[in-house]
XYZ file of N, CA and C in Angstrom:
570
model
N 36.786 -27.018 -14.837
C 35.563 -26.266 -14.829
C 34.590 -26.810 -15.886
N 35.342 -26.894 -16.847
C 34.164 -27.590 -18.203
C 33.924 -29.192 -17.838
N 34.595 -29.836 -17.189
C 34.130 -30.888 -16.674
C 32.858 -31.002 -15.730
N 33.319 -30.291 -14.999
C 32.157 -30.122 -13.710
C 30.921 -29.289 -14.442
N 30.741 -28.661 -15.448
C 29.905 -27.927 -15.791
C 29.308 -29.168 -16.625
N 30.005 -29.896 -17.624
C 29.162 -31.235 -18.297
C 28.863 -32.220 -17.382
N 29.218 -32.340 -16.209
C 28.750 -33.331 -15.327
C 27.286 -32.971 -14.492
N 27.500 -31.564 -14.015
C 26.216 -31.008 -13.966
C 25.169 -30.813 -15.154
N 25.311 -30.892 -16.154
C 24.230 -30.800 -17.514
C 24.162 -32.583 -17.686
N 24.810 -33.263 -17.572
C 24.555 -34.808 -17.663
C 23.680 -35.316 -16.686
N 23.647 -35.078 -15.558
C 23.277 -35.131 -13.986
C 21.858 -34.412 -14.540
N 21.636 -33.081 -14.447
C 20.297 -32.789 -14.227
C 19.192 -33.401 -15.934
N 20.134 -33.511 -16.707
C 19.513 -34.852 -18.086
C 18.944 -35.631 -17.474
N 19.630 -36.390 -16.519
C 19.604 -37.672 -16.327
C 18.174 -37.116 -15.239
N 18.030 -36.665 -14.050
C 16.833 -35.994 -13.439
C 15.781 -35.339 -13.954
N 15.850 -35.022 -14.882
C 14.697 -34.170 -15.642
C 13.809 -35.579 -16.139
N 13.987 -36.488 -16.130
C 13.385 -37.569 -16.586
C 12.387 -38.504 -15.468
N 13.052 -38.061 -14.011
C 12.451 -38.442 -13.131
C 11.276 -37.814 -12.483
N 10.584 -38.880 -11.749
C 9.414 -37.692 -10.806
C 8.889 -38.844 -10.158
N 8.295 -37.770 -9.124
C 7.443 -38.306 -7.974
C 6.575 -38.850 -7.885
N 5.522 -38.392 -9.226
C 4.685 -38.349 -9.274
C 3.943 -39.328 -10.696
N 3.875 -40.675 -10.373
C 3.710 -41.570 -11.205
C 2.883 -41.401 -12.682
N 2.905 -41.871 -13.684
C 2.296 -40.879 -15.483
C 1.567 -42.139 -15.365
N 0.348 -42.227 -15.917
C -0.197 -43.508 -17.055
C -0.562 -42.692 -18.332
N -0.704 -43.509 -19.064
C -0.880 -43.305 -20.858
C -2.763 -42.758 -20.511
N -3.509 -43.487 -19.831
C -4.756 -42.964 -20.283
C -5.482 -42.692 -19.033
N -6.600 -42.027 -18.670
C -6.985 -41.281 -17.278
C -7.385 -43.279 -16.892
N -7.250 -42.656 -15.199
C -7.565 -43.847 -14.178
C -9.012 -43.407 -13.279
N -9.504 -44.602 -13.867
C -10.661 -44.946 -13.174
C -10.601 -44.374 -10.928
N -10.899 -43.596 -10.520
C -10.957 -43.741 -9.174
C -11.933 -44.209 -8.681
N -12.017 -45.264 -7.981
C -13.056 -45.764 -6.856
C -14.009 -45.000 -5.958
N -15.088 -44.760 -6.705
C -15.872 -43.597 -5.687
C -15.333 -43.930 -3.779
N -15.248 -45.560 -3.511
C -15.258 -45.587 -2.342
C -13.710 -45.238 -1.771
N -12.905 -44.884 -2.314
C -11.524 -44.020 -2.087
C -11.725 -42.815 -1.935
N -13.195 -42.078 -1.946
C -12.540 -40.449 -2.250
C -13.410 -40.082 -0.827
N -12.005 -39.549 0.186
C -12.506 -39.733 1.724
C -13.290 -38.464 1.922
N -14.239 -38.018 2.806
C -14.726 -36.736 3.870
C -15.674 -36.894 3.073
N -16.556 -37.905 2.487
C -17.897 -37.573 1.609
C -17.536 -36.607 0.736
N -16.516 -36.160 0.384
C -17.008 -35.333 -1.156
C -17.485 -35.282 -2.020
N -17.761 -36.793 -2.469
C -19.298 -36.855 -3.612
C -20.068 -36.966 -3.712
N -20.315 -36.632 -1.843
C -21.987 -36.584 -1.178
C -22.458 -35.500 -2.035
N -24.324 -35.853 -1.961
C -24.405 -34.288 -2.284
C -25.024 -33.202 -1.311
N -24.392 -33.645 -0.421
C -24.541 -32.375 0.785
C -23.214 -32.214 1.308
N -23.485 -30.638 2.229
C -21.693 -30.392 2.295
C -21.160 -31.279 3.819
N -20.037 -31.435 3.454
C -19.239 -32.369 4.324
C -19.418 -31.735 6.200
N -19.887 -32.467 7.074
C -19.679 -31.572 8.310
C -20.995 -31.125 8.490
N -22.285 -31.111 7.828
C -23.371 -30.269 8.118
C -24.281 -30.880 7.775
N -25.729 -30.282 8.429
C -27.155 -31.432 8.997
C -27.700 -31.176 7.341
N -27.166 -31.586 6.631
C -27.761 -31.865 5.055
C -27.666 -30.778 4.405
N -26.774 -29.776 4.890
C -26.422 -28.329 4.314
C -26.281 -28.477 2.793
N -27.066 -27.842 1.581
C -26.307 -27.679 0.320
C -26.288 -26.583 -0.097
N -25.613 -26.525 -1.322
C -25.690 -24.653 -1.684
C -26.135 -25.194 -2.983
N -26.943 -24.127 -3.806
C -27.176 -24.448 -5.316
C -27.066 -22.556 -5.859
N -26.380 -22.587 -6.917
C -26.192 -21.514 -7.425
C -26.877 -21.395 -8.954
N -26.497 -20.326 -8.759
C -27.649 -19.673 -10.439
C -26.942 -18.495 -11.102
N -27.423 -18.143 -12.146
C -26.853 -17.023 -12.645
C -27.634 -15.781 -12.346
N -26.576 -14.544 -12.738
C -27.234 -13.421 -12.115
C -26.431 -12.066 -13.306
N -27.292 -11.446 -13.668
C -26.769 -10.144 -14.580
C -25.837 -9.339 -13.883
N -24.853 -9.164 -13.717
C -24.271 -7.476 -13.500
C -24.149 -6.576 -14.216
N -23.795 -5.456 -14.023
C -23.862 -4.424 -15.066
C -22.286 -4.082 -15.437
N -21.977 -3.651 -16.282
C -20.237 -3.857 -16.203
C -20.194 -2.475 -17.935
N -18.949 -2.265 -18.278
C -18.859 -1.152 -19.023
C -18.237 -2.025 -20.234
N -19.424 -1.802 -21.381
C -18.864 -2.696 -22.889
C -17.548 -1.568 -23.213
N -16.872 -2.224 -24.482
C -16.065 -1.420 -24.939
C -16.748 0.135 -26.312
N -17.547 0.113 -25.981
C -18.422 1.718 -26.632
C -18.233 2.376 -25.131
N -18.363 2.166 -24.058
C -18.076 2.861 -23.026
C -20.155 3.207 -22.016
N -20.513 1.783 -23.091
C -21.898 1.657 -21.910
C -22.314 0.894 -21.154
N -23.138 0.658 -20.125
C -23.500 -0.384 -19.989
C -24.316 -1.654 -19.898
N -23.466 -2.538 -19.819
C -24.064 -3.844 -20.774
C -24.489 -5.106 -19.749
N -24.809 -5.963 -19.782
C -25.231 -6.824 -18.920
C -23.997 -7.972 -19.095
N -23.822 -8.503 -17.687
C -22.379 -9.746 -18.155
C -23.201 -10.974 -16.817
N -23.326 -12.012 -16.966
C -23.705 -13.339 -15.935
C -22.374 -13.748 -15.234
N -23.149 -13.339 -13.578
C -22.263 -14.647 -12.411
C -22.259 -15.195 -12.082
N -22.339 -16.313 -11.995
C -22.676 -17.096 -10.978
C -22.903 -17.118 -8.832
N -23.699 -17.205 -8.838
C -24.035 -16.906 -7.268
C -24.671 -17.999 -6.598
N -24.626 -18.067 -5.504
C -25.308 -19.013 -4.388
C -26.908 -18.105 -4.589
N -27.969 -19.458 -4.434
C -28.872 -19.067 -4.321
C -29.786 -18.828 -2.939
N -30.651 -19.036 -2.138
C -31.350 -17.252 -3.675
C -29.959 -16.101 -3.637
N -29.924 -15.513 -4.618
C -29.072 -14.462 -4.415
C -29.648 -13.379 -3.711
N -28.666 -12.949 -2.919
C -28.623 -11.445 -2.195
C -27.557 -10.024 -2.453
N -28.357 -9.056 -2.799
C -27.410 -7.841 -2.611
C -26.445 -7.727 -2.796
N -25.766 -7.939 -1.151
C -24.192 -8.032 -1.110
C -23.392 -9.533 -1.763
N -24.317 -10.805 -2.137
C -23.685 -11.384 -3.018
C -23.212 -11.382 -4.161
N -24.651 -10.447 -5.003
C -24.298 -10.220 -6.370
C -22.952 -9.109 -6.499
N -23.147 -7.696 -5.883
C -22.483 -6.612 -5.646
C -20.585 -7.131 -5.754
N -20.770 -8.560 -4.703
C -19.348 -8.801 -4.743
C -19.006 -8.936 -5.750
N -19.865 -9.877 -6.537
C -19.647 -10.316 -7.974
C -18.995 -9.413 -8.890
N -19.985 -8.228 -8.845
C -19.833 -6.982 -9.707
C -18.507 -6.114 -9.525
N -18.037 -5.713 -8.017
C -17.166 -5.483 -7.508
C -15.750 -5.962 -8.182
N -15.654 -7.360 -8.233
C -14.389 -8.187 -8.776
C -14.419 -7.198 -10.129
N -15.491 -7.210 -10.739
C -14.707 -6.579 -12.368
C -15.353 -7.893 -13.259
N -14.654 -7.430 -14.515
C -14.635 -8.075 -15.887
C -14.074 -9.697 -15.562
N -14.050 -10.683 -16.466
C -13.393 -11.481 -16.145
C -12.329 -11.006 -17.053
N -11.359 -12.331 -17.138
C -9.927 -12.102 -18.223
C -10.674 -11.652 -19.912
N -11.553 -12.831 -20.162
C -11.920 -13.028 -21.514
C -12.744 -11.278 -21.380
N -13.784 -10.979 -20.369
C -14.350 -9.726 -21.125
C -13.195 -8.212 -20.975
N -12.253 -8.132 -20.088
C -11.021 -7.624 -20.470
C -11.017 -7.547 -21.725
N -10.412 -8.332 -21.875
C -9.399 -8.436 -23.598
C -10.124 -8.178 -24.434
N -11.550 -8.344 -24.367
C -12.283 -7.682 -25.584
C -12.873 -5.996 -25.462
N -12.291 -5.906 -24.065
C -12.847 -4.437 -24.167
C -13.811 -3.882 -22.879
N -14.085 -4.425 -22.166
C -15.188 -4.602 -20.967
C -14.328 -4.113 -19.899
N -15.150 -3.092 -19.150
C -14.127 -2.504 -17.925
C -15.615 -2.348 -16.907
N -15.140 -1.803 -15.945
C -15.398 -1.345 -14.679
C -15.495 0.154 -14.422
N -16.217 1.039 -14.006
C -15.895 2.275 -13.924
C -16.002 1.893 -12.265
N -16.385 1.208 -11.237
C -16.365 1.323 -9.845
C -14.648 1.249 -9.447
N -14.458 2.209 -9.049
C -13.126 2.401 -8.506
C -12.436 1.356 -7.803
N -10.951 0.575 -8.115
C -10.501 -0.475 -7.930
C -10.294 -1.144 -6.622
N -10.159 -0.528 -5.754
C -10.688 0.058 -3.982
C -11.635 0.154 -3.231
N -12.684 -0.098 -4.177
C -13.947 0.153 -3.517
C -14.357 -0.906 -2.632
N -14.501 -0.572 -1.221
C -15.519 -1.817 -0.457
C -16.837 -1.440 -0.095
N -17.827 -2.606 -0.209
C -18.897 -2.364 0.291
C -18.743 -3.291 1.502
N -19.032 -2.447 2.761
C -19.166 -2.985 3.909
C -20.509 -3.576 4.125
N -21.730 -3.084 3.604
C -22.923 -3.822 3.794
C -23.434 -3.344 2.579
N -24.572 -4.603 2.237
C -25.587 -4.206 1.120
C -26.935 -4.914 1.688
N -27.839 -4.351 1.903
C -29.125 -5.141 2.112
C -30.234 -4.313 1.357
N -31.898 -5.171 0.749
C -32.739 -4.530 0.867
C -34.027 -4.532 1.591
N -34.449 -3.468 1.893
C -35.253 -2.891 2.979
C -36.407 -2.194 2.180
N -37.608 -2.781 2.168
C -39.125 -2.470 1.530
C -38.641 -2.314 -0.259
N -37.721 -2.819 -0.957
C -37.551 -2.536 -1.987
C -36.620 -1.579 -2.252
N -36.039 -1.044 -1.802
C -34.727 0.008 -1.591
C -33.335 -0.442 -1.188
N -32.167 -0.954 -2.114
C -30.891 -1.438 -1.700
C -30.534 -0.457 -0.757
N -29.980 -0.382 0.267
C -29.053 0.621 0.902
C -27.802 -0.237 0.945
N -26.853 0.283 0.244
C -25.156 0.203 -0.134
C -24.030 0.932 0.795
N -23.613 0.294 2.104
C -22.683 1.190 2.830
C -21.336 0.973 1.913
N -20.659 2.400 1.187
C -19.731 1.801 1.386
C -18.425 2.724 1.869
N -17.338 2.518 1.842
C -15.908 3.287 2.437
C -15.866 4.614 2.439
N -15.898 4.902 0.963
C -15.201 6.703 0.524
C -16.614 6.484 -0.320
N -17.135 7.851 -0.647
C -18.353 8.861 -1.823
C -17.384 8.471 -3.224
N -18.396 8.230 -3.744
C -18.175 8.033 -5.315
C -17.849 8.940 -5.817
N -18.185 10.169 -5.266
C -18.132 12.183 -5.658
C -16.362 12.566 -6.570
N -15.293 11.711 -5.799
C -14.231 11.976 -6.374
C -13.929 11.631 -7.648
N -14.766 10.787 -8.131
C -14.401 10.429 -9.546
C -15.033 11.145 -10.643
N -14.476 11.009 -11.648
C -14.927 12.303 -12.730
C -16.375 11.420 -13.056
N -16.769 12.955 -13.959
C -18.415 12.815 -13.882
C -18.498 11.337 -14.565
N -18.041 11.216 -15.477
C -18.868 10.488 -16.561
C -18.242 8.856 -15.777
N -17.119 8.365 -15.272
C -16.646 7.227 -14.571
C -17.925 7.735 -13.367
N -18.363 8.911 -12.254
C -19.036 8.446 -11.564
C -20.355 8.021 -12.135
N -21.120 8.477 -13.326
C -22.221 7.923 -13.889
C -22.323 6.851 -14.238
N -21.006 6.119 -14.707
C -21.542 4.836 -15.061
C -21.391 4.088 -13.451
N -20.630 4.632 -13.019
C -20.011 3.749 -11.653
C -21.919 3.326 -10.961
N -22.281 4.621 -10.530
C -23.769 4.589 -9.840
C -24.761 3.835 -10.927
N -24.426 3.754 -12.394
C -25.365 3.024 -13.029
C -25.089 1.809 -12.828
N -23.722 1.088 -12.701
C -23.653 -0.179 -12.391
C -24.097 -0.542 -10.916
N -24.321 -0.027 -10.580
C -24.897 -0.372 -8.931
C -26.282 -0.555 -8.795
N -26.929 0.606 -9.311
C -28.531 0.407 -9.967
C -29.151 -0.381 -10.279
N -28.344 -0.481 -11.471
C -29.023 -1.954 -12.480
C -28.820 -2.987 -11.732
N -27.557 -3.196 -11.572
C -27.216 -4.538 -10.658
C -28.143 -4.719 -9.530
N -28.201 -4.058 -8.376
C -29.346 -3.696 -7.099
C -30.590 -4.443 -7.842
N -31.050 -3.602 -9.013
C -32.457 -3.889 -9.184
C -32.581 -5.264 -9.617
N -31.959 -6.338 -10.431
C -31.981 -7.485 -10.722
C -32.557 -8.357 -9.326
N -31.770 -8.040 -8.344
C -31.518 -8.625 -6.878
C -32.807 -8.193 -6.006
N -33.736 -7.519 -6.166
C -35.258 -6.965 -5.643
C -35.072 -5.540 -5.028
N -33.970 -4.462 -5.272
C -33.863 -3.281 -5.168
C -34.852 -2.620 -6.501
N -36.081 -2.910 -6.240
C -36.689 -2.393 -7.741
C -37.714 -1.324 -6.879
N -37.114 -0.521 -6.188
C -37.294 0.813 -5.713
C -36.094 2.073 -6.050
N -34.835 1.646 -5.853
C -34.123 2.083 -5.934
C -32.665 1.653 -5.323
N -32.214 2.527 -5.159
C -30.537 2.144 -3.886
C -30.462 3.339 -3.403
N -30.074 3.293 -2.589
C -29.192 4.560 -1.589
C -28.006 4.423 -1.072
N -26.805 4.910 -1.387
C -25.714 4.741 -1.082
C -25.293 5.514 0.134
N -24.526 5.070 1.430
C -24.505 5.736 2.424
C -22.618 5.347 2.804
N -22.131 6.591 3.280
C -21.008 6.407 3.604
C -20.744 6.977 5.021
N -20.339 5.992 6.162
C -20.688 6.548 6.983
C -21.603 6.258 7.894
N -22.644 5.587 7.276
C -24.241 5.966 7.930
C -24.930 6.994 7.553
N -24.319 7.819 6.186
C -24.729 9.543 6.082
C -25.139 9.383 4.208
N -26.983 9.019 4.155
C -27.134 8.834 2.564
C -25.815 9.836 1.770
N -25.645 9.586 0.568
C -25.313 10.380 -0.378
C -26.383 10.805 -1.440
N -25.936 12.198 -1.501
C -26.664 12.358 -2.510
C -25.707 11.520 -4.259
N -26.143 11.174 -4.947
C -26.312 10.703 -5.826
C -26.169 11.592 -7.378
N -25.095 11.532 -8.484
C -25.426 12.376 -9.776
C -26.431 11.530 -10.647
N -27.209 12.028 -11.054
C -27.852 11.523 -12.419
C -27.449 12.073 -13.642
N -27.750 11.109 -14.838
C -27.558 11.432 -16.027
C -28.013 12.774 -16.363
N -28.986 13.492 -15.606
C -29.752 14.958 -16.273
C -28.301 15.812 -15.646
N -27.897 16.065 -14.555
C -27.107 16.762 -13.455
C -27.572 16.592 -12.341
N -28.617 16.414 -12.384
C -29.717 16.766 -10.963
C -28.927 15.574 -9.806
N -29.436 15.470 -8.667
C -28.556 14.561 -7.841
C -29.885 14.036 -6.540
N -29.703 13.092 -5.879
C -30.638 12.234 -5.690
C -30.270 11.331 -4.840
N -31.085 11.313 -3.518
C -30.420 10.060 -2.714
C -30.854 8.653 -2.652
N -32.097 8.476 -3.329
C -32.480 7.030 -3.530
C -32.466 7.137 -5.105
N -31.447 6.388 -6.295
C -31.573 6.546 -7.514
C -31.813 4.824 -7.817
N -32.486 5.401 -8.654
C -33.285 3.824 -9.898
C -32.648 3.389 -10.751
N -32.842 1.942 -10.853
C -32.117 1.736 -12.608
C -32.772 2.858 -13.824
N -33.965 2.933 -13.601
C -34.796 3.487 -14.773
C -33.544 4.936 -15.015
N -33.422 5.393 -14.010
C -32.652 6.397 -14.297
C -31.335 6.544 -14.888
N -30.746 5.294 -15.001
C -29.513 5.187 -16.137
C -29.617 4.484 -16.982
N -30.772 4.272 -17.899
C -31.147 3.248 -18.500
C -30.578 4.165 -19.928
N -30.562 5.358 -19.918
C -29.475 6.267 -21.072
C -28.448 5.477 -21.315
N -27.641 5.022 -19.979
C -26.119 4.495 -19.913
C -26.111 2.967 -20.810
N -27.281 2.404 -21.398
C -27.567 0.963 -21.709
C -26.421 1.246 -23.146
N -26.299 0.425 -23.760
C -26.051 -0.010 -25.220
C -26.869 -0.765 -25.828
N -27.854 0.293 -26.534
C -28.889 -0.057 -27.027
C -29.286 -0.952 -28.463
């Protein structure tokens, strides 16, 4: 048994040294004309001169004081609505995690559509924000706001579930079916 057990620890020694996959000491030059499907075209591969160019874009996201703060995504340009929204949707990254940066939009949440219409986001999404406690739904609807308005919702948003507006909480109590950034601009970290 102790034989076969040092023959197996000699054996995989002796393999741990090997590989497939050839080492050099310092990076290798590649031949632009080796790298196949046009990938270092600068249009996308397959399409009549198709490119994408992206930009940054604010979301609104929850600092660690518990307000909110502005964080940059990157997006395809021009940005739209439901592009940024996705953005916002994902959350914090790792790094604003760990320092404290959260999300109050519920971890579940889909938006099935976001468009805007004369200056007014309308936001379809799954379930009413209504179930979550007050102060997670205030910031939740403030991050949607702010975010919306960056993107040309600088009328407002209306959130609809269903097809059926919601009414909306504001920071006073009062409640509201087309709400503004201006109106959670309390929620900032000033």
């Amino acid at each position: 048994m102790r034989r076969r057990l040092a023959l197996v620890g000699v054996a995989a020694l002796a393999l741990s040294g090997c590989t497939l996959v050839p080492t050099a000491k310092a990076p290798v030059i590649i031949s632009p004309k080796s790298v196949p499907f046009s990938l270092l075209g600068k249009t996308i591969p397959g399409t009549n001169g198709g490119r994408v160019r992206f930009m940054t874009q604010p979301v609104y996201i929850v600092d660690a004081t518990g307000h909110l703060s502005a964080s940059s995504r990157i997006v395809p340009t021009p940005p739209t609505l439901a592009s940024v929204l996705r953005e916002l949707v994902i959350g914090p990254t790792d790094i604003e995690t760990i320092t404290g940066y959260s999300s109050a939009l519920p971890k579940n949440l889909v938006i099935l559509q976001a468009t805007v219409k004369k200056g007014v986001g309308i936001i379809a999404i799954d379930e009413p924000l209504t179930s979550l406690p007050t102060r997670q739904q205030l910031l939740a609807l403030g991050q949607l706001a702010m975010t919306a308005n960056g993107v040309g919702a600088t009328k407002g948003i209306e959130i609809t579930v269903a097809g059926v507006a919601q009414p909306s909480l504001l920071p006073n109590g009062d409640t509201a079916t087309i709400i503004t950034a201006s109106d959670y601009r309390s929620l900032l970290n000033s």
